[in-house]
Coordinates of C-alpha atoms in Angstrom, one line a residue:
X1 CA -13.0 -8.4 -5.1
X2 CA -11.3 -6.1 -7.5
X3 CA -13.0 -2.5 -7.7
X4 CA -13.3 -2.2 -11.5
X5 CA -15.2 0.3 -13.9
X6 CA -15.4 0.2 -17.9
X7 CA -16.6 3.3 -19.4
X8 CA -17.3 3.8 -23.0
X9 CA -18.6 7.1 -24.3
X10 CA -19.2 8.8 -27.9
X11 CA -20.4 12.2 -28.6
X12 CA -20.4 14.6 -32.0
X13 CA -16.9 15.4 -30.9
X14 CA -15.2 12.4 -28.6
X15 CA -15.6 8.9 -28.4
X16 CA -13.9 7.5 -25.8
X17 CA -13.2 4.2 -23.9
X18 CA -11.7 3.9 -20.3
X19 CA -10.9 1.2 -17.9
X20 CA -10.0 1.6 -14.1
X21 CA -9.3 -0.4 -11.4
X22 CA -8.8 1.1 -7.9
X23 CA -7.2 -2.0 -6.5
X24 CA -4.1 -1.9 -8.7
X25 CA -0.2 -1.2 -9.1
X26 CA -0.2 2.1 -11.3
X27 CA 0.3 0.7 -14.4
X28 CA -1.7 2.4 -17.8
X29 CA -2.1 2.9 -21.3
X30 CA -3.1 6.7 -22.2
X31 CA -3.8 7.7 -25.6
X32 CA -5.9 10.7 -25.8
X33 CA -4.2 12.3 -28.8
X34 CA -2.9 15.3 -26.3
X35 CA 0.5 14.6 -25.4
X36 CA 0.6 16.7 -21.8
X37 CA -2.9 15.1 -20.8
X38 CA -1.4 11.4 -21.4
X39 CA 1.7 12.6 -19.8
X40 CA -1.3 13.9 -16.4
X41 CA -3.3 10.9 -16.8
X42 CA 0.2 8.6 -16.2
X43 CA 1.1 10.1 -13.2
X44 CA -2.5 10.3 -12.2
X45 CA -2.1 6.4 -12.5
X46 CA 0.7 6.1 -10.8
X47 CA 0.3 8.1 -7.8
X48 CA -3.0 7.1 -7.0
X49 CA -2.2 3.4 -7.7
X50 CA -4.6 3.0 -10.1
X51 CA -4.5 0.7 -13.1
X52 CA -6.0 3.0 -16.1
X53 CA -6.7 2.8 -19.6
X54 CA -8.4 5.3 -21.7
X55 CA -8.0 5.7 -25.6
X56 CA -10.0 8.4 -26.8
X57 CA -10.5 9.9 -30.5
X58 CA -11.6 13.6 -30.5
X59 CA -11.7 16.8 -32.5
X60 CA -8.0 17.8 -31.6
X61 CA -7.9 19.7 -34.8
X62 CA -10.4 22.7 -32.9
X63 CA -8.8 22.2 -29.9
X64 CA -8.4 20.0 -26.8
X65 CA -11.3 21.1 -24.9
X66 CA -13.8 18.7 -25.9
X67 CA -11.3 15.8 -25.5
X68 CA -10.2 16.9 -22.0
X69 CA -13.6 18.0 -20.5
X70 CA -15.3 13.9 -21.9
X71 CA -12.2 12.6 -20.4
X72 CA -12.9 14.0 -17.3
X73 CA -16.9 13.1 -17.5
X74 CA -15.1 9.5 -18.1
X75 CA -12.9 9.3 -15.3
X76 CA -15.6 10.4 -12.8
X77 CA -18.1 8.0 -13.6
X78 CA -15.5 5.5 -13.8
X79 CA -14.5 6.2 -10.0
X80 CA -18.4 6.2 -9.1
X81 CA -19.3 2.8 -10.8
X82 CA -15.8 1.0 -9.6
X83 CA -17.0 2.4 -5.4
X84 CA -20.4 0.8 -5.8
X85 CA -22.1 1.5 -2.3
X86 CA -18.4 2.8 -1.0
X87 CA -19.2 0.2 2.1
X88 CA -16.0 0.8 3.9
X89 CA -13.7 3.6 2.4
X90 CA -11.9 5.9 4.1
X91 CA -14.2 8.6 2.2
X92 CA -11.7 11.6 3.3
X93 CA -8.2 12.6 3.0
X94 CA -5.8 15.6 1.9
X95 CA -2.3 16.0 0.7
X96 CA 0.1 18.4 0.8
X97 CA 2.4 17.9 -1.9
X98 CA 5.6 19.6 -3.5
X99 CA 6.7 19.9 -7.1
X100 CA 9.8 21.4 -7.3
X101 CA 9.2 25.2 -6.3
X102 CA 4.9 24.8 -6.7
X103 CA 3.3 23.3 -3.4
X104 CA -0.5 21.7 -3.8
X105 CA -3.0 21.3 -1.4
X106 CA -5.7 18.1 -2.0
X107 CA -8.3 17.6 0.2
X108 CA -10.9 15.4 -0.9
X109 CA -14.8 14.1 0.5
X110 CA -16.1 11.2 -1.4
X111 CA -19.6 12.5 -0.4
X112 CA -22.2 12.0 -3.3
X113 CA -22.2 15.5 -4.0
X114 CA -20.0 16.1 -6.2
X115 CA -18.2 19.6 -6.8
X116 CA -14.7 21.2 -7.1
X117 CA -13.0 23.9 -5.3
X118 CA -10.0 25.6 -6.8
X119 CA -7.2 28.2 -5.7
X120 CA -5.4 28.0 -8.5
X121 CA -2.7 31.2 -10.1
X122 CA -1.5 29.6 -13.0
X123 CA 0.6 31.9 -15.0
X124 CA 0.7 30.8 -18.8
X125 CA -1.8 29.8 -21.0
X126 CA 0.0 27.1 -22.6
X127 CA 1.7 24.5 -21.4
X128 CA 2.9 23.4 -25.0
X129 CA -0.5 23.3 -26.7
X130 CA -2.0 22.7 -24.4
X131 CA -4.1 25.4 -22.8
X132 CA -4.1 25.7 -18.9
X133 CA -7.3 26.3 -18.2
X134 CA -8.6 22.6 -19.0
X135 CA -7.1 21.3 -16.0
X136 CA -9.8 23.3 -13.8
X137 CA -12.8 22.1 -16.6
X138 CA -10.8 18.4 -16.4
X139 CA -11.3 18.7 -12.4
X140 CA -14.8 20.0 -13.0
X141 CA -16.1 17.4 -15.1
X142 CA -14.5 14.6 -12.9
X143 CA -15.7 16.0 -9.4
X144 CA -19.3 16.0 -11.0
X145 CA -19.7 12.8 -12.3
X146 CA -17.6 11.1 -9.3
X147 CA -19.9 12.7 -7.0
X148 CA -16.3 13.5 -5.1
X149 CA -16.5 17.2 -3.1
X150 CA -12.9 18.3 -4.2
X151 CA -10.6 21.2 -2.8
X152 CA -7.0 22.4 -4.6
X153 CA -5.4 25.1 -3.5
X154 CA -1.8 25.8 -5.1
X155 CA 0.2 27.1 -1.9
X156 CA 3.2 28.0 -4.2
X157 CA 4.4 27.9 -7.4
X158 CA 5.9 30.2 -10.8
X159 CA 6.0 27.0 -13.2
X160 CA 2.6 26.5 -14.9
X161 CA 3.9 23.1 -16.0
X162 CA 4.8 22.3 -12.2
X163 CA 1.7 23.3 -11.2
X164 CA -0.5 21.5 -13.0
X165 CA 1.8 18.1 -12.5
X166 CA 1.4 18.8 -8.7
X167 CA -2.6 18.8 -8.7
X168 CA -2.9 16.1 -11.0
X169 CA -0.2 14.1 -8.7
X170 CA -1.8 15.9 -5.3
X171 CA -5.3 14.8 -6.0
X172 CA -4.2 10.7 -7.2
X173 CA -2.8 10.5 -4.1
X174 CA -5.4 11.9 -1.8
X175 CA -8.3 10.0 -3.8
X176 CA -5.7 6.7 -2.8
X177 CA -6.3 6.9 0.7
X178 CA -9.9 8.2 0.4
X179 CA -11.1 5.1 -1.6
X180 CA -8.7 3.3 0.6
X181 CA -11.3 0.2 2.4
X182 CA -11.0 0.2 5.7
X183 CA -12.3 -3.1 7.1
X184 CA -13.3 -2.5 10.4
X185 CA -15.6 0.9 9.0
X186 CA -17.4 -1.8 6.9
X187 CA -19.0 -3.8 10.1
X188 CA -19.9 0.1 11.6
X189 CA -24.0 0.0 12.4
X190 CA -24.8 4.2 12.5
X191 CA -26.5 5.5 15.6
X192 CA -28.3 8.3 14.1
X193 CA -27.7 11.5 16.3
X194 CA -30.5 14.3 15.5
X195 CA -30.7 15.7 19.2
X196 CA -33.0 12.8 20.8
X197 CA -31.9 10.2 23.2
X198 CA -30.0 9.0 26.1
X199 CA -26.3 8.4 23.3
X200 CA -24.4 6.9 26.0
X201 CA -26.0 4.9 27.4
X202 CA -27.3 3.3 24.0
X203 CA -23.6 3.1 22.7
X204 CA -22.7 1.2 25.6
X205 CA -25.2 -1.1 25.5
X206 CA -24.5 -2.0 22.5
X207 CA -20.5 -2.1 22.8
X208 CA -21.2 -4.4 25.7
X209 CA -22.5 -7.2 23.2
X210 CA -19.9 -6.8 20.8
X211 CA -21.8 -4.4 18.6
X212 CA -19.1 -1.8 15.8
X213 CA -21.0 1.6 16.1
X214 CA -20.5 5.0 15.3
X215 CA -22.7 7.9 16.2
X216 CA -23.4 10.5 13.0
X217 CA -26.0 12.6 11.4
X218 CA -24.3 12.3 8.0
X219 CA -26.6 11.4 5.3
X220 CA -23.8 9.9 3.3
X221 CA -22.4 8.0 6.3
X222 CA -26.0 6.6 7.2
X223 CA -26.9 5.5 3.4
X224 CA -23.8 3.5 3.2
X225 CA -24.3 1.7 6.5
X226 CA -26.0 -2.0 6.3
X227 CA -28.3 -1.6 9.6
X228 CA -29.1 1.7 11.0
X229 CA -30.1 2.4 14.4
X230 CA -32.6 5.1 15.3
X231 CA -33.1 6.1 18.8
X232 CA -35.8 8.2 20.5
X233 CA -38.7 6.4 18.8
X234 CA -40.2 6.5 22.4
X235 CA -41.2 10.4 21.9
X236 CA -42.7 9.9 18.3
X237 CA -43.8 13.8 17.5
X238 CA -40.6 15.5 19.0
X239 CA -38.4 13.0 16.7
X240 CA -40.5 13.3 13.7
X241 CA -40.0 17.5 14.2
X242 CA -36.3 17.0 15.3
X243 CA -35.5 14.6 12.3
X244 CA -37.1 17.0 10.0
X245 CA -35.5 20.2 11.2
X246 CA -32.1 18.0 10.0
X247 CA -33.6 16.4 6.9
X248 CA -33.1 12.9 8.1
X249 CA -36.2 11.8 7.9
X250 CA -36.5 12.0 3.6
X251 CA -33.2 9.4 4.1
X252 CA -34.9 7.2 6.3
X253 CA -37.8 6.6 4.4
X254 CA -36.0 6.4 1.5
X255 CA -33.5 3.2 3.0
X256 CA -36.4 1.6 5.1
X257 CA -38.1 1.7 1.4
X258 CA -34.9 0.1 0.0
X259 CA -35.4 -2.7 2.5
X260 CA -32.7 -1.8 4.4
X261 CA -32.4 -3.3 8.8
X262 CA -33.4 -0.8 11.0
X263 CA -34.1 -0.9 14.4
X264 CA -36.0 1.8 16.6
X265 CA -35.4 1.9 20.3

């Protein structure tokens, strides 16, 4: 099934509509009514292998803030609809990646908490007309509503035009691989790890019939998961504390709530 997202938002200053697919060649229509951001958007398409389309009608006679920062807000919610329950994805990655004499670290987490990171020395505050600080309030607004944890750090570079290219082409390609379904991560069934029980022997046990598991104390990891497995039910009081002490336990009520397959050994 095709990972798909149509988003269609209108405020006192943009109304904009946006279709995505993460499942496709590259190929999009941008008309934002900013030349550089289409020309951002396009590679954004094309390096990440996206399919995009986003028309958007703003106040582009104040500036391009407004139109850049909804854009953004778009984009992001976009990515979080077309992942669903993200059953599968890679979730990380980072890219290194050269634009002529700039260099651009990516390193993404697609971790439900949503936030970005910069390093960022651009040296203009144009490119054109447009001004370069909106790629940082861009990258803000899409890491929020994505719920994607989002690190850029520009390792070189004198070109502000380069520069900005190289994240918007850096952070396509790492959010590529990390929404990237990897089929085999899909069939995982957590072993939650919070400092009680005999690990080993219980991952064993379970490889021995034929059982995909992965031991982890990740929140995100364990709310993704189908089935979860919680070990050390034996000693009730000292995993209650232990669970706590990690807040795991507010996630395991909250999926044993949601009807989700749990087993206690």
């Amino acid at each position: 099934m095709m990972r798909t997202s149509e988003i269609k938002r209108t405020t006192g200053e943009t109304d904009i509509s946006l279709k995505l697919c993460l499942d496709g060649t590259g190929s999009s229509v941008c008309q934002t009514g900013c030349g550089f951001l289409d020309h951002m958007l396009t590679l954004f398409s094309k390096h990440g292998r996206f399919d995009l389309e986003v028309r958007c009608s703003g106040d582009t006679y104040v500036d391009y803030h407004h139109t850049t920062e909804d854009i953004g807000i778009c984009l992001g919610s976009a990515f979080a609809d077309a992942l669903g329950d993200k059953k599968g994805i890679t979730r990380y990655s980072s890219v290194i990646l050269p634009m002529d004499e700039a260099l651009i670290l990516s390193a993404v987490d697609i971790s439900g908490r949503g936030g970005f990171y910069p390093q960022l020395d651009i040296p203009t505050e144009k490119v054109g007309n447009f001004d370069t600080e909106l790629c940082e309030e861009f990258f803000v607004a899409f890491s929020r509503n994505s719920g994607v944890t989002l690190h850029v750090r520009q390792m070189a570079g004198m070109n502000s035009h380069h520069i900005i290219e190289g994240v918007f082409k850096a952070v396509a390609r790492s959010m590529k691989d990390a929404v990237a379904v990897v089929e085999r991560f899909s069939e995982e069934i957590p072993v939650i790890d919070y400092g009680v029980g005999n690990m080993f022997s219980l991952c064993s046990s379970l490889k021995y019939i034929g059982a995909d598991v992965t031991v982890t104390s990740d929140a995100g990891q364990i709310r993704k998961a189908d089935r979860i497995i919680l070990p050390g039910v034996g000693a009730f009081a000292d995993a209650i504390d232990k669970l706590r002490s990690k807040g795991l336990d507010k996630v395991i009520k909250e999926e044993a709530a949601a009807g989700k397959d749990m087993m206690g050994i």
